[in-house]
GROMACS .gro file of C-alpha atoms in nm:
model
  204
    1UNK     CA    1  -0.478  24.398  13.101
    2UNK     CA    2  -0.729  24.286  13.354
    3UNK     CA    3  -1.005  24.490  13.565
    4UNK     CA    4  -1.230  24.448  13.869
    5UNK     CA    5  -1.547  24.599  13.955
    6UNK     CA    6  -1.733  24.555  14.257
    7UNK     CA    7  -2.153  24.753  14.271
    8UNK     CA    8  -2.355  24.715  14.572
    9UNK     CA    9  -2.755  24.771  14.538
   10UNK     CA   10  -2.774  24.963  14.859
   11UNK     CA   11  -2.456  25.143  14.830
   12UNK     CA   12  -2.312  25.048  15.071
   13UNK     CA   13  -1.950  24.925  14.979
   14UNK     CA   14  -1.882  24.755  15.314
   15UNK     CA   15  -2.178  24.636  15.382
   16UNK     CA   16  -2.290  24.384  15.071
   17UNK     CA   17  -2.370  24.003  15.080
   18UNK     CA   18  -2.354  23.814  14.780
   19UNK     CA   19  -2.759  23.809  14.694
   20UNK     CA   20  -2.714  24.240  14.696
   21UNK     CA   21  -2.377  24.272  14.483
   22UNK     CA   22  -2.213  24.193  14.138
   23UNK     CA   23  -1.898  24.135  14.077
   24UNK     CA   24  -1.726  24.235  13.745
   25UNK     CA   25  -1.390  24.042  13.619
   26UNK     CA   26  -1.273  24.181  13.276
   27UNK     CA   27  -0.956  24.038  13.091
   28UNK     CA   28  -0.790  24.237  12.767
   29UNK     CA   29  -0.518  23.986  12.576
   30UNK     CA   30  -0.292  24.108  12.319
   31UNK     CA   31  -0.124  23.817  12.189
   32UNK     CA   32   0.096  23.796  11.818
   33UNK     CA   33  -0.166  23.522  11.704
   34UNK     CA   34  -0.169  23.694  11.366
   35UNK     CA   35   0.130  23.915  11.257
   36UNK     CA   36   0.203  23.748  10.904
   37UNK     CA   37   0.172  24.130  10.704
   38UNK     CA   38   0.445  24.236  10.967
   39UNK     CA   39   0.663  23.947  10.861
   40UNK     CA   40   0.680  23.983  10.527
   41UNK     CA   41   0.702  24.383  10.533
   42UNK     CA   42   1.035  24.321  10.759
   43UNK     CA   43   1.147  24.019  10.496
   44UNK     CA   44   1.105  24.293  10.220
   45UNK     CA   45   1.346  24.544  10.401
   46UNK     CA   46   1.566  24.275  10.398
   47UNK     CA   47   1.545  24.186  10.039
   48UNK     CA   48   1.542  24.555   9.958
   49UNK     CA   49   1.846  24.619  10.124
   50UNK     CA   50   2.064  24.307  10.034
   51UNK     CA   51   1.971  24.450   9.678
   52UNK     CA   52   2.082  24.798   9.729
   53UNK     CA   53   2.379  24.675   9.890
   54UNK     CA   54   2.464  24.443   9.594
   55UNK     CA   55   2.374  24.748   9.328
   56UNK     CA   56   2.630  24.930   9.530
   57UNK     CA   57   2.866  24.659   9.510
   58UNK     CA   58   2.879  24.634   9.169
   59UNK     CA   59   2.874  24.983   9.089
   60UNK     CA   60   3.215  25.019   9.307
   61UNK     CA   61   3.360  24.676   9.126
   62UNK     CA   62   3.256  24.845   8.765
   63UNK     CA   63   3.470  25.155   8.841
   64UNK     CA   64   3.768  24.995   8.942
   65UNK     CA   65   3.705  24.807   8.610
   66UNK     CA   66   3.728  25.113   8.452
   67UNK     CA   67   3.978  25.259   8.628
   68UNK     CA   68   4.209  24.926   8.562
   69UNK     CA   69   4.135  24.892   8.182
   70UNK     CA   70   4.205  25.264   8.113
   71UNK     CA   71   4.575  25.219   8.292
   72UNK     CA   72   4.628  24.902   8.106
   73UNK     CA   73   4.541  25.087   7.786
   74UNK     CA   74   4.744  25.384   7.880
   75UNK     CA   75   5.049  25.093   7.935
   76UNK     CA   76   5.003  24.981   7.635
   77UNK     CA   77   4.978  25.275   7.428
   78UNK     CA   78   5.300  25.386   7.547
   79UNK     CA   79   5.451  25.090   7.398
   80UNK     CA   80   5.292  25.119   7.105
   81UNK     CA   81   5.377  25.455   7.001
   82UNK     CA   82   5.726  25.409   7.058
   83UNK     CA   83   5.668  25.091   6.822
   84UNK     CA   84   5.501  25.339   6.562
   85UNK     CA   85   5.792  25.600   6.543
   86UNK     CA   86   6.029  25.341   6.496
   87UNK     CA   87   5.881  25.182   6.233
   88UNK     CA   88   5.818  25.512   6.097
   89UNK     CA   89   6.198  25.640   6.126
   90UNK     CA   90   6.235  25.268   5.954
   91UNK     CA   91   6.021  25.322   5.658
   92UNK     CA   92   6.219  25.708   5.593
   93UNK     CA   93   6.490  25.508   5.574
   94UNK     CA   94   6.326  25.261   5.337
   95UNK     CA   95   6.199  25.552   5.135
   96UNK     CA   96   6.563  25.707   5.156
   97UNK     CA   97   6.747  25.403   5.044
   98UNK     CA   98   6.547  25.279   4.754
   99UNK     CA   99   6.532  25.614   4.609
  100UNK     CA  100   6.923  25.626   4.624
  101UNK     CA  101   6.939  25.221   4.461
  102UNK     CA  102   6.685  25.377   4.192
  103UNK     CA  103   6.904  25.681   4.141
  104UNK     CA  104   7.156  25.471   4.067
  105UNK     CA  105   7.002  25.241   3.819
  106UNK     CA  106   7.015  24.945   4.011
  107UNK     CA  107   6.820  24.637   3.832
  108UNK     CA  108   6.689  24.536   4.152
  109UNK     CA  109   6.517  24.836   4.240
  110UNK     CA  110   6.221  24.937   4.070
  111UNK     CA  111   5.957  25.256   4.074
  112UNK     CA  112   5.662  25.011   4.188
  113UNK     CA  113   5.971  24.949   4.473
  114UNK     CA  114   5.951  25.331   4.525
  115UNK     CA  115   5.571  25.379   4.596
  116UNK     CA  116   5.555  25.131   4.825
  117UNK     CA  117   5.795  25.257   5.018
  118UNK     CA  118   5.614  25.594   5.042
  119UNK     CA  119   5.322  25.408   5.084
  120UNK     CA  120   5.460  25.237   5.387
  121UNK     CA  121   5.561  25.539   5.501
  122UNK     CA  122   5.294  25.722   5.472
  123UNK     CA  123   5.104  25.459   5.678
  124UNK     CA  124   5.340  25.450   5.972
  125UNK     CA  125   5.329  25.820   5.969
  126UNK     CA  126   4.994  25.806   6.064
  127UNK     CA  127   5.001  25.534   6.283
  128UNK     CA  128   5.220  25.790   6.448
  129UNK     CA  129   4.972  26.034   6.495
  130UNK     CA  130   4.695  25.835   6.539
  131UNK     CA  131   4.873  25.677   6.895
  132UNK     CA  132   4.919  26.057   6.986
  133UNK     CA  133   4.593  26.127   6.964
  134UNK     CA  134   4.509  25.811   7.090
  135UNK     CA  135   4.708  25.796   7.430
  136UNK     CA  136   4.572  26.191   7.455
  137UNK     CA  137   4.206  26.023   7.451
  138UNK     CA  138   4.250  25.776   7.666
  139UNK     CA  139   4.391  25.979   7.928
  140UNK     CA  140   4.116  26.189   7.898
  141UNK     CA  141   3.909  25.874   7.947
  142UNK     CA  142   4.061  25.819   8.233
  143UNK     CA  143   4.012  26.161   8.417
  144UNK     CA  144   3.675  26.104   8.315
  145UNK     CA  145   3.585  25.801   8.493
  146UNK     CA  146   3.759  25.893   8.806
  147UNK     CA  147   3.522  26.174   8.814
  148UNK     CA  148   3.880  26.426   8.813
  149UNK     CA  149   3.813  26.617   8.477
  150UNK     CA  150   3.713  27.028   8.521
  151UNK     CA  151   3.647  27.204   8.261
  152UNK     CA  152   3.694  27.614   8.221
  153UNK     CA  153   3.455  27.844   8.099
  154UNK     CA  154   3.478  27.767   7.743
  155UNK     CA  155   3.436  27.364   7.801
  156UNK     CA  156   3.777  27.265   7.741
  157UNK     CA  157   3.986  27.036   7.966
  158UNK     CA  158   4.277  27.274   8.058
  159UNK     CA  159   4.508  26.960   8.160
  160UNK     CA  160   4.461  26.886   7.742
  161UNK     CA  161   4.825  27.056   7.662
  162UNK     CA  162   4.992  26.956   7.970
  163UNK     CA  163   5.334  26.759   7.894
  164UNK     CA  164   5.232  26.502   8.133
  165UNK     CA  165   4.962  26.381   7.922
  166UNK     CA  166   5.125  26.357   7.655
  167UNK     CA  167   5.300  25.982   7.547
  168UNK     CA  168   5.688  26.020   7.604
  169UNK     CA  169   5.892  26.153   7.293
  170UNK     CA  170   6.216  26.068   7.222
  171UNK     CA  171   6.477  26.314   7.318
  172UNK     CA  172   6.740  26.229   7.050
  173UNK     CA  173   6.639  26.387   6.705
  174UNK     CA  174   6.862  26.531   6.465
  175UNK     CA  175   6.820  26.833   6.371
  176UNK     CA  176   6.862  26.819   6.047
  177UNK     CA  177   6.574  26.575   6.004
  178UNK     CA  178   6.343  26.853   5.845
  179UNK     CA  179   5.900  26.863   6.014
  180UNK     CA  180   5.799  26.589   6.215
  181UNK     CA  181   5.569  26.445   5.970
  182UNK     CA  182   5.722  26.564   5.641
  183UNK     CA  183   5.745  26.730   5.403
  184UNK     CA  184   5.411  26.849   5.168
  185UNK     CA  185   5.480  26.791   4.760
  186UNK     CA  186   5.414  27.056   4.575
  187UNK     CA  187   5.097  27.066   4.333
  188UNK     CA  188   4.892  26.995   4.569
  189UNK     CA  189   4.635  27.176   4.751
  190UNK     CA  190   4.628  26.992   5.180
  191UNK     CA  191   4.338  27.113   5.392
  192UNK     CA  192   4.399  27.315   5.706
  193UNK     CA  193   4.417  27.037   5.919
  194UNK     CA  194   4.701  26.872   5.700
  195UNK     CA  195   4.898  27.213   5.683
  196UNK     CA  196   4.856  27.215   6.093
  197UNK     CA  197   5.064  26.911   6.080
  198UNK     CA  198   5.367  27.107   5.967
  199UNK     CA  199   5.403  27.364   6.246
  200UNK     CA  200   5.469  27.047   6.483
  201UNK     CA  201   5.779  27.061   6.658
  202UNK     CA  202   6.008  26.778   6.637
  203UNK     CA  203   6.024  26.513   6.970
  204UNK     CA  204   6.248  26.612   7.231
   0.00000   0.00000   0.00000
């Protein structure tokens, strides 16, 4: 910015000589000589926002992670539980045939032959239900982390008893092949949650 002033000692503004007048020349500047706090408040935007960006990066990358494992696990559940009731439906047999060989007196056969074949049996059931439960969780899971599980009033998934969530059954089961997870001995006294496991219907 720049002014002029021009004062006369008689007052007379067209009437002055340069003994009875004074010129005034005045000159503002505004130049960036010093803008260094400016710089490095704009280079901290910057920084701020590449790492907000990258936060938000990740954050997208971790839930397609998430998304990806729980499908894989899902996958592989399936397979797995079909593993599990076959090897189950192959232990009853185990359990079926070497209580027949023993029946018959066979010298092969033994009662140490017996219980382990219960025991196996016992352990695939289980493995069984444990990949029910199991493939019920993890779909669970995966409602979860894509952010699609409601809950009623009482704080229970609704979509918990749906068929689709449950790991595909079988449809060929005879009928004659008495619960799905056995029969209890007698003499003994099963909690509630054991006894539960008899009023499950068969596969199919």
């Amino acid at each position: 910015n720049v002014s002029h002033s021009l004062s006369a000692r008689d007052g007379k503004a067209f009437d002055f000589g340069a003994e009875d007048s004074q010129t005034e020349l005045r000159a503002a500047v505004d130049l960036p000589l010093n803008r260094r706090s400016q710089r490095n408040g704009f280079r901290q935007s910057l920084i701020n926002y590449q790492v907000a960006r990258r936060s938000l990066m990740e954050l997208e990358d971790n839930i397609k992670f998430s998304a990806r494992q729980d499908l894989r696990q899902l996958s592989l559940d399936r397979v797995q539980y079909d593993i599990s009731v076959i090897s189950a439906a192959l232990a009853s047999e185990r359990v079926y045939s070497t209580q027949l060989e023993l029946s018959l007196g066979l010298a092969t056969v033994t009662a140490r032959d017996f219980l382990e074949a219960q025991r196996d049996y016992r352990a695939n059931l289980s493995s069984v239900a444990n990949g029910r439960l199991g493939y019920i969780v993890n779909r669970a899971k995966l409602a979860f982390d894509l952010e699609l599980m409601l809950l009623d009033d009482d704080g229970l998934w609704p979509e918990l008893n749906q068929e689709q969530y449950q790991p595909e059954s079988n449809g060929v089961f005879p009928s004659n092949a008495g619960p799905t997870y056995g029969e209890l001995p007698r003499g003994v006294w099963p909690s509630t949650k054991i006894k539960r496991m008899q009023g499950v219907r068969p596969p199919g």
